[in-house]
XYZ file of C-alpha atoms in Angstrom:
588
model
C -170.598 62.562 -30.072
C -173.993 60.967 -30.883
C -176.917 63.341 -30.538
C -179.127 62.917 -27.516
C -176.312 61.716 -25.279
C -176.652 63.293 -21.832
C -173.646 65.271 -20.538
C -171.396 63.050 -18.477
C -172.983 59.863 -19.810
C -170.918 56.708 -20.044
C -170.873 55.188 -23.500
C -170.118 51.876 -25.128
C -168.902 52.442 -28.677
C -169.001 49.902 -31.460
C -166.373 50.951 -33.995
C -168.415 50.048 -37.045
C -171.789 51.503 -36.148
C -171.276 53.804 -33.092
C -174.058 52.726 -30.805
C -174.938 54.297 -27.471
C -175.218 51.600 -24.821
C -174.912 52.367 -21.133
C -172.234 50.142 -19.698
C -172.018 48.501 -16.311
C -170.825 51.244 -13.941
C -168.354 48.864 -12.318
C -166.617 48.348 -15.670
C -166.159 52.060 -16.214
C -165.004 52.576 -12.626
C -162.419 49.848 -13.152
C -161.346 51.551 -16.385
C -160.761 54.853 -14.569
C -158.544 53.308 -11.890
C -156.918 50.218 -13.368
C -153.523 50.228 -15.018
C -154.970 47.570 -17.335
C -156.871 50.290 -19.184
C -155.464 53.117 -21.297
C -156.870 56.643 -20.973
C -157.136 58.889 -24.034
C -158.366 62.444 -24.592
C -160.135 63.184 -27.877
C -161.991 65.985 -29.553
C -165.504 64.973 -30.546
C -165.624 63.050 -33.805
C -161.849 62.533 -33.931
C -160.936 59.011 -32.878
C -157.736 59.253 -34.897
C -155.776 56.009 -35.009
C -157.399 54.498 -31.923
C -158.600 50.939 -32.509
C -160.350 48.342 -30.395
C -163.623 46.587 -29.858
C -165.062 48.921 -27.233
C -164.357 51.736 -24.798
C -165.894 53.546 -21.908
C -166.286 57.214 -22.785
C -166.974 60.087 -20.390
C -167.630 63.454 -22.057
C -165.945 66.492 -20.521
C -168.188 68.859 -22.465
C -169.588 69.005 -26.004
C -166.054 69.174 -27.402
C -163.813 66.823 -25.429
C -164.190 63.279 -24.133
C -162.141 60.781 -22.148
C -161.935 57.286 -23.675
C -160.832 54.150 -21.848
C -159.455 51.177 -23.789
C -158.435 47.791 -22.382
C -154.661 47.455 -22.791
C -154.870 43.810 -23.801
C -154.059 43.572 -27.492
C -153.103 47.244 -27.874
C -149.653 48.659 -28.535
C -147.927 50.241 -25.557
C -148.326 53.988 -25.342
C -145.753 56.020 -27.227
C -145.962 59.041 -29.500
C -145.077 57.071 -32.592
C -148.226 54.959 -32.276
C -150.725 57.365 -30.699
C -151.501 61.027 -31.161
C -149.512 63.256 -28.794
C -152.635 65.201 -27.812
C -154.599 62.031 -27.066
C -152.163 60.726 -24.430
C -152.868 62.499 -21.098
C -150.042 64.634 -19.776
C -149.126 64.473 -16.106
C -149.223 67.554 -13.877
C -147.776 68.217 -10.446
C -148.185 70.759 -7.631
C -146.348 74.101 -7.844
C -145.268 74.387 -4.384
C -150.732 88.044 6.747
C -148.673 90.535 5.158
C -149.311 89.030 1.734
C -152.986 90.007 1.941
C -152.175 93.532 3.051
C -149.671 94.264 0.309
C -152.091 92.912 -2.312
C -154.756 95.403 -1.257
C -157.118 92.703 -0.021
C -157.424 93.676 3.638
C -158.200 97.305 2.843
C -161.106 96.252 0.624
C -162.396 93.815 3.248
C -162.232 96.528 5.894
C -163.783 99.290 3.769
C -167.255 99.758 5.367
C -169.243 100.180 2.156
C -167.546 97.246 0.452
C -166.657 94.735 3.198
C -166.005 92.103 0.520
C -165.238 88.591 1.751
C -166.151 86.373 -1.208
C -169.635 85.676 0.183
C -171.948 84.041 -2.348
C -169.066 83.014 -4.629
C -168.045 79.399 -5.218
C -164.275 78.946 -5.101
C -163.340 75.707 -6.858
C -160.003 74.027 -6.223
C -158.532 71.129 -8.208
C -155.616 69.749 -6.231
C -154.250 67.091 -3.870
C -157.211 67.126 -1.487
C -158.222 69.011 1.631
C -158.221 68.440 5.382
C -161.884 69.283 5.901
C -161.599 69.057 9.701
C -159.534 72.248 10.059
C -161.050 75.399 11.505
C -160.020 77.237 8.331
C -162.872 75.530 6.502
C -165.607 75.946 9.128
C -168.063 78.600 10.162
C -168.045 79.953 13.711
C -170.622 77.328 14.742
C -168.272 74.554 13.583
C -170.221 73.616 10.444
C -168.422 73.173 7.148
C -167.881 75.919 4.583
C -167.166 73.245 1.986
C -170.272 72.707 -0.118
C -168.994 69.667 -2.010
C -165.942 67.452 -2.461
C -165.359 65.007 -5.295
C -162.728 62.584 -4.033
C -161.500 60.825 -7.164
C -159.356 58.442 -5.103
C -162.187 56.698 -3.217
C -164.043 53.935 -5.063
C -166.423 52.802 -2.317
C -168.936 55.656 -2.434
C -171.263 57.263 -4.973
C -169.637 59.183 -7.863
C -171.042 62.562 -8.905
C -173.991 62.273 -11.247
C -172.754 61.753 -14.800
C -169.285 60.537 -13.773
C -168.151 56.952 -13.428
C -165.640 57.009 -10.582
C -164.757 58.522 -7.227
C -167.006 59.570 -4.345
C -168.855 62.836 -3.821
C -169.425 64.278 -0.342
C -172.026 66.962 0.317
C -171.890 69.678 2.954
C -174.521 67.793 4.956
C -172.353 64.672 4.998
C -169.295 66.690 5.989
C -171.248 68.314 8.833
C -172.336 64.900 10.079
C -168.733 63.725 10.038
C -167.553 66.823 11.901
C -169.978 66.073 14.721
C -168.157 62.799 15.331
C -165.153 62.673 17.668
C -163.246 60.989 14.858
C -164.549 62.564 11.644
C -162.032 60.727 9.454
C -163.684 57.461 10.476
C -166.906 58.740 8.891
C -165.465 60.468 5.820
C -161.862 59.380 5.110
C -161.041 62.481 3.077
C -157.484 63.698 3.547
C -154.586 65.497 1.903
C -151.373 63.523 2.441
C -149.037 66.142 0.952
C -150.883 69.181 2.308
C -150.654 71.237 -0.888
C -154.391 71.462 -1.594
C -155.141 72.285 2.045
C -152.576 75.104 2.076
C -153.820 76.532 -1.219
C -157.442 76.428 -0.021
C -156.640 78.043 3.325
C -154.649 80.878 1.748
C -157.358 81.525 -0.840
C -160.397 81.255 1.433
C -159.535 80.211 4.992
C -161.864 81.415 7.752
C -160.858 84.349 9.951
C -158.996 83.289 13.087
C -159.301 86.181 15.542
C -157.086 84.481 18.088
C -153.931 84.469 15.967
C -154.912 87.287 13.623
C -154.867 85.105 10.523
C -157.279 84.955 7.589
C -157.532 83.637 4.070
C -158.132 86.143 1.286
C -161.869 85.412 0.839
C -162.956 83.989 4.228
C -166.671 83.708 3.418
C -166.503 82.168 -0.038
C -168.094 78.749 -0.469
C -165.518 76.053 -1.175
C -165.776 73.178 -3.639
C -162.858 70.790 -3.951
C -161.786 67.982 -6.248
C -159.158 65.643 -4.862
C -157.381 64.264 -7.910
C -156.458 60.627 -8.157
C -152.838 59.780 -8.858
C -151.679 59.047 -12.410
C -151.686 55.463 -13.606
C -148.441 53.532 -13.575
C -148.114 53.239 -17.356
C -148.099 57.046 -17.646
C -145.600 57.363 -14.793
C -143.411 54.892 -16.668
C -143.794 56.796 -19.946
C -142.758 60.089 -18.336
C -140.254 58.590 -15.809
C -142.182 59.914 -12.791
C -141.117 58.458 -9.442
C -143.756 56.749 -7.321
C -143.411 59.247 -4.459
C -143.967 62.346 -6.642
C -147.499 63.774 -6.936
C -148.700 63.327 -10.523
C -152.184 63.903 -11.893
C -153.597 63.117 -15.319
C -154.854 65.746 -17.738
C -158.142 63.915 -18.304
C -158.882 63.741 -14.556
C -158.170 67.484 -14.246
C -160.504 68.295 -17.139
C -163.294 66.186 -15.654
C -162.724 67.918 -12.293
C -163.176 71.305 -13.962
C -166.341 70.079 -15.683
C -167.700 68.963 -12.308
C -166.994 72.306 -10.618
C -168.511 74.270 -13.497
C -171.633 72.108 -13.391
C -171.867 72.534 -9.623
C -171.732 76.327 -9.998
C -174.531 76.174 -12.560
C -176.661 74.004 -10.273
C -176.120 76.375 -7.346
C -176.510 79.486 -9.529
C -173.251 80.910 -8.189
C -170.316 82.671 -9.804
C -167.250 80.436 -9.870
C -163.578 81.151 -9.239
C -161.490 78.278 -10.577
C -158.041 77.898 -8.985
C -155.414 75.784 -10.792
C -152.084 75.465 -8.946
C -150.748 72.607 -11.086
C -148.365 72.497 -14.009
C -146.299 70.519 -16.489
C -143.662 71.190 -19.157
C -145.260 68.813 -21.678
C -146.522 70.798 -24.646
C -145.738 73.585 -27.082
C -146.236 76.390 -24.515
C -148.421 78.163 -27.027
C -151.697 77.804 -25.144
C -153.210 75.170 -27.413
C -153.300 72.014 -25.291
C -156.679 70.391 -24.662
C -156.606 71.542 -21.029
C -155.651 75.099 -22.001
C -158.398 75.270 -24.629
C -160.962 74.022 -22.131
C -159.904 76.623 -19.565
C -160.264 79.268 -22.287
C -163.858 78.146 -22.840
C -164.729 78.263 -19.134
C -163.049 81.662 -18.651
C -165.186 83.280 -21.349
C -168.452 82.410 -19.617
C -170.369 84.900 -17.526
C -169.765 84.695 -13.786
C -166.436 82.886 -14.089
C -162.877 83.770 -13.066
C -160.114 81.300 -13.934
C -156.642 81.655 -12.416
C -153.541 79.549 -13.117
C -150.131 79.528 -11.410
C -147.153 80.511 -13.574
C -144.990 77.669 -12.247
C -141.544 77.679 -10.652
C -139.293 76.788 -13.600
C -137.467 80.054 -14.416
C -134.192 78.950 -12.782
C -134.465 75.224 -13.503
C -132.467 75.452 -16.772
C -135.085 73.327 -18.494
C -135.756 75.603 -21.480
C -133.601 76.067 -24.558
C -134.236 78.664 -27.243
C -132.759 77.553 -30.555
C -131.852 79.579 -33.599
C -130.397 78.668 -36.983
C -129.361 81.316 -39.490
C -129.785 79.408 -42.760
C -130.542 75.995 -44.204
C -126.889 74.951 -43.987
C -126.542 75.840 -40.289
C -126.752 73.483 -37.322
C -127.581 74.207 -33.691
C -125.763 72.008 -31.158
C -127.806 71.629 -27.980
C -125.965 70.253 -24.947
C -127.796 68.512 -22.108
C -125.936 67.691 -18.900
C -126.962 64.468 -17.142
C -125.273 64.593 -13.743
C -125.825 60.966 -12.701
C -126.754 57.669 -14.284
C -130.538 57.570 -14.135
C -133.632 55.648 -15.226
C -134.493 58.115 -17.950
C -135.772 61.472 -19.120
C -137.279 63.042 -22.222
C -136.965 66.303 -24.084
C -139.461 67.947 -26.439
C -138.489 70.125 -29.411
C -141.278 72.343 -30.784
C -141.426 74.527 -33.871
C -144.281 76.222 -35.681
C -145.230 75.031 -39.139
C -144.257 75.365 -41.888
C -140.848 75.039 -40.246
C -139.475 71.519 -39.973
C -136.348 70.274 -38.227
C -134.370 67.047 -38.047
C -132.074 65.817 -35.307
C -128.986 63.739 -34.694
C -127.666 62.721 -31.265
C -124.123 62.326 -29.912
C -123.581 60.361 -26.690
C -120.974 61.303 -24.025
C -118.664 58.582 -25.443
C -118.820 60.199 -28.889
C -121.028 57.502 -30.389
C -123.394 59.132 -32.861
C -126.952 58.544 -34.010
C -126.972 59.981 -37.524
C -129.424 62.613 -38.720
C -132.938 61.164 -38.777
C -135.057 62.211 -41.776
C -138.148 64.214 -40.801
C -141.518 62.636 -41.439
C -144.920 63.954 -40.490
C -145.293 61.002 -38.136
C -142.226 58.810 -37.824
C -140.417 56.869 -35.102
C -136.821 55.702 -34.739
C -135.326 53.697 -31.895
C -131.596 53.257 -31.337
C -129.377 51.714 -28.639
C -125.968 53.264 -27.978
C -123.444 50.465 -27.683
C -121.002 52.028 -25.204
C -123.635 53.708 -23.001
C -126.306 51.004 -23.118
C -128.791 53.858 -23.519
C -131.908 53.360 -25.641
C -133.173 56.452 -27.431
C -136.512 56.750 -29.207
C -137.174 59.716 -31.495
C -140.726 60.527 -32.588
C -141.612 63.135 -35.197
C -145.191 64.401 -34.887
C -147.357 67.169 -36.302
C -149.549 68.390 -33.441
C -152.451 70.797 -33.135
C -155.757 71.909 -34.600
C -156.052 75.647 -33.893
C -152.361 76.091 -34.614
C -150.067 73.420 -36.012
C -146.605 72.636 -34.661
C -143.863 70.141 -35.249
C -142.912 68.046 -32.214
C -139.743 66.001 -31.945
C -140.007 63.857 -28.817
C -136.720 62.294 -27.644
C -136.941 59.715 -24.861
C -133.710 58.510 -23.214
C -133.843 55.200 -21.320
C -130.984 54.567 -18.856
C -128.861 57.519 -20.019
C -125.322 57.584 -18.670
C -123.918 60.655 -16.961
C -122.184 63.233 -19.107
C -122.952 65.688 -21.888
C -125.493 64.530 -24.475
C -125.575 66.577 -27.668
C -128.606 67.032 -29.898
C -127.766 68.421 -33.320
C -130.708 70.297 -34.826
C -130.846 70.699 -38.607
C -133.373 72.843 -40.482
C -135.311 71.020 -43.188
C -137.873 73.706 -44.031
C -136.662 77.065 -42.755
C -138.723 80.255 -42.373
C -137.876 82.048 -39.110
C -135.155 79.713 -37.860
C -136.450 79.476 -34.264
C -137.413 76.514 -32.107
C -137.855 75.736 -28.414
C -136.904 72.722 -26.307
C -138.117 71.789 -22.829
C -137.019 69.195 -20.318
C -139.574 67.825 -17.810
C -140.768 69.938 -14.900
C -138.331 69.689 -11.980
C -140.478 67.406 -9.824
C -140.588 64.815 -12.607
C -136.805 64.449 -12.840
C -135.252 61.962 -10.428
C -131.773 63.470 -10.909
C -130.425 66.808 -12.194
C -130.723 67.191 -15.964
C -130.374 70.597 -17.607
C -129.342 72.527 -20.721
C -125.818 73.907 -20.534
C -127.009 76.971 -22.455
C -130.488 77.521 -21.097
C -132.963 80.378 -21.433
C -135.050 81.525 -18.412
C -137.757 83.036 -20.618
C -140.767 81.071 -21.900
C -140.644 78.997 -18.722
C -144.319 79.238 -17.801
C -145.669 75.783 -17.098
C -148.798 74.509 -18.820
C -151.692 75.500 -18.541
C -150.293 78.920 -17.523
C -149.898 79.628 -21.250
C -153.683 79.461 -21.792
C -154.875 82.613 -23.540
C -157.924 83.730 -21.534
C -157.351 82.779 -17.856
C -155.314 84.929 -15.487
C -151.732 83.681 -15.186
C -150.228 84.633 -11.833
C -146.500 84.877 -11.209
C -144.841 85.461 -7.852
C -142.773 88.021 -5.955
C -141.339 88.441 -2.479
C -143.496 90.958 -0.616
C -140.863 91.294 2.153
C -138.510 93.230 -0.128
C -140.512 93.750 -3.318
C -138.188 91.607 -5.430
C -139.240 89.061 -8.014
C -139.518 85.443 -6.863
C -136.618 84.180 -8.959
C -138.179 80.793 -9.720
C -141.437 82.315 -10.965
C -142.182 81.160 -14.516
C -141.468 83.812 -17.132
C -143.247 84.700 -20.356
C -144.044 85.260 -22.978
C -145.748 82.303 -24.636
C -144.225 80.994 -27.871
C -146.942 82.861 -29.774
C -145.972 86.146 -28.094
C -149.023 86.342 -25.824
C -148.337 88.442 -22.740
C -148.003 86.148 -19.742
C -147.886 86.256 -16.763
C -150.705 88.774 -16.440
C -149.547 89.976 -13.010
C -147.771 88.758 -9.892
C -148.779 88.207 -6.257
C -146.839 87.278 -3.084
C -145.231 83.853 -3.409
C -142.481 83.706 -0.763
C -143.087 82.550 2.830
C -146.866 82.842 2.526
C -148.488 81.772 5.807
C -151.236 79.159 5.699
C -153.821 78.479 8.435
C -151.512 75.922 10.061
C -148.810 78.573 10.550
C -146.526 76.954 7.962
C -144.585 79.046 5.459
C -145.195 78.105 1.817
C -143.242 79.312 -1.191
C -144.169 78.994 -4.850
C -146.558 80.408 -7.407
C -149.248 78.016 -6.125
C -149.676 80.412 -3.218
C -149.512 83.548 -5.342
C -152.405 82.233 -7.404
C -154.270 81.302 -4.193
C -154.097 84.932 -3.021
C -155.188 86.166 -6.442
C -158.078 83.666 -6.481
C -159.300 85.051 -3.176
C -159.145 88.555 -4.651
C -161.120 87.339 -7.669
C -163.790 85.902 -5.360
C -164.102 89.299 -3.682
C -164.404 90.991 -7.064
C -167.111 88.556 -8.251
C -169.001 89.144 -5.003
C -169.102 92.867 -5.834
C -169.737 92.442 -9.560
C -172.084 89.441 -9.764
C -173.508 88.607 -6.328
C -174.287 92.266 -5.567
C -175.413 92.886 -9.135
C -173.041 95.715 -10.060
C -171.782 94.043 -13.273
C -173.735 90.765 -13.556
C -172.246 89.748 -16.922
C -168.654 89.760 -15.658
C -166.310 87.161 -17.180
C -162.759 86.149 -16.348
C -161.574 88.541 -19.063
C -163.295 91.431 -17.283
C -161.742 90.507 -13.934
C -158.312 90.193 -15.540
C -158.596 93.582 -17.203
C -159.607 95.296 -13.957
C -156.779 93.601 -12.052
C -154.313 94.694 -14.730
C -155.556 98.296 -14.569
C -155.090 98.288 -10.807
C -151.702 96.552 -10.767
C -148.892 98.364 -8.957
C -145.964 99.225 -11.194
C -142.447 100.347 -10.383
C -140.738 103.365 -11.901
C -138.037 102.599 -14.411
C -139.555 99.267 -15.522
C -141.287 98.871 -18.872
C -144.624 97.034 -18.644
C -145.792 94.506 -19.612
C -142.690 92.347 -19.331
C -141.755 88.681 -19.118
C -141.188 88.654 -15.348
C -143.856 90.907 -13.809
C -146.513 90.922 -16.502
C -148.445 94.134 -15.919
C -147.323 94.516 -12.281
C -148.255 93.492 -8.751
C -151.807 92.592 -7.763
C -153.423 95.507 -5.911
C -157.140 94.960 -5.299
C -157.439 98.234 -3.438
C -156.289 100.205 -6.486
C -158.614 98.147 -8.676
C -161.601 99.420 -6.700
C -160.209 102.940 -6.514
C -160.110 102.912 -10.315
C -163.713 101.676 -10.450
C -164.667 104.563 -8.187
C -162.836 107.030 -10.431
C -160.217 107.795 -7.803
C -157.121 107.481 -9.911
C -154.939 105.325 -12.079
C -152.607 102.501 -11.049
C -149.994 103.799 -8.655
C -146.266 103.826 -9.306
C -144.018 102.404 -6.602
């Protein structure tokens, strides 16, 4: 990025001479919303094979930027033409006994601690928030939400340094709340309710009347309502119009906004990510994962990510070949004729693999020679199915081979992918189908593996990855994503209640989204003690994670850490008992 460019600036780039020219804001706003513009994520100084006369560019930080190119004259997005990392991935949502069992209420009620998250900024990147609810107000009716960036609204003023959306301050929210119809003043909403539920469970205000409370009821809230993914990306990934889908670049910009807001307010920040995807190597090296690693290593930050709900989806295959003459036959069941799906095969260099495909009719696409970056497209005569196969080498910190197979109009039946080793070292590879929400009809591996089913960015190295369990009987939430990462990193870090968690509205919610919401509230309480009260001012997300791990409740007869439970169940009470020198983590 050219020196002297202010963070968040909008740039006009001339390919030959790289000039900094501030563009018309309306052009860049159009680029962010319009399906007539492509979005790309790049690392600074690495334009790769992107071409074109000009782009809008919005830096995320000093390492990553979002580029917008007009589609006119450019090749349609596929992974044979463009870098896999540059094309934004799409993420979706990962849909008060829980507080008690997690040791949160005992710490709130302890007279010398009385921790409630006060002074901590709890940032949520999700589907929006219903700001009118009592869960997000003080006793006098004023808002506990300090700021909202609504990426979906074009009519207002974007946050400083960003080119799209509308920012609402606490003062503006308070003015709206004084109106009989606040939505007529600020039309901020949450159509699917996921973000509102997550926010209320993490930090909803105490309701004495019904005995309900969020985990950190006095934390300040900051929210980013993500805009929906553009149509060309939905088409690429076969995502139905009625399924929530959010772009990686919009999520990264949302995180940048929340981090900047915390700096401006001089507050510690808890960052809550209850979103996930199956796109990627699951090794913690995606752009989003790397960015979360950077944020989590800063002082006064705690970053928490949901483990996802894919353990029982049958969307992961673990492959193994014994020698260079062996072949692994992977069977994928497509239950109904459908618009399409894709599957990703990942292996770590220097290993290389090649594939062939057999259709349900027996028609065969012969073995495709491996190239560092090659593409092959084939139409099966009897099925009418079009298959594209892209070979890519992906990564900077660690390098992996990706084989991306995209099936258009696949017929029902068993599709077979034959995997051949070309350069064999360990003889292991992984394959993933899309996250469940992104499949219009059932598609699954006949021989699946429930391990390594954490969604991305739950595989990020530094943040806390939170799995789920059922606090009613102490059993594991069976859908909770399982570790470890493909690099062997221990994930999840711990688990929290994820089954029938009660939100402010009285609704029951199930999924690791709500486990991570509880854990985020606990993290806000910890940062209040450590940073706001000055006990350990230099605390980072790593420090919080380590203390939570030390305090985690563990069951006799189970070896920890493990793929399902991580280091055990979140127990904030034991965490503080350990800090006070009152004993080690308890056995259940």
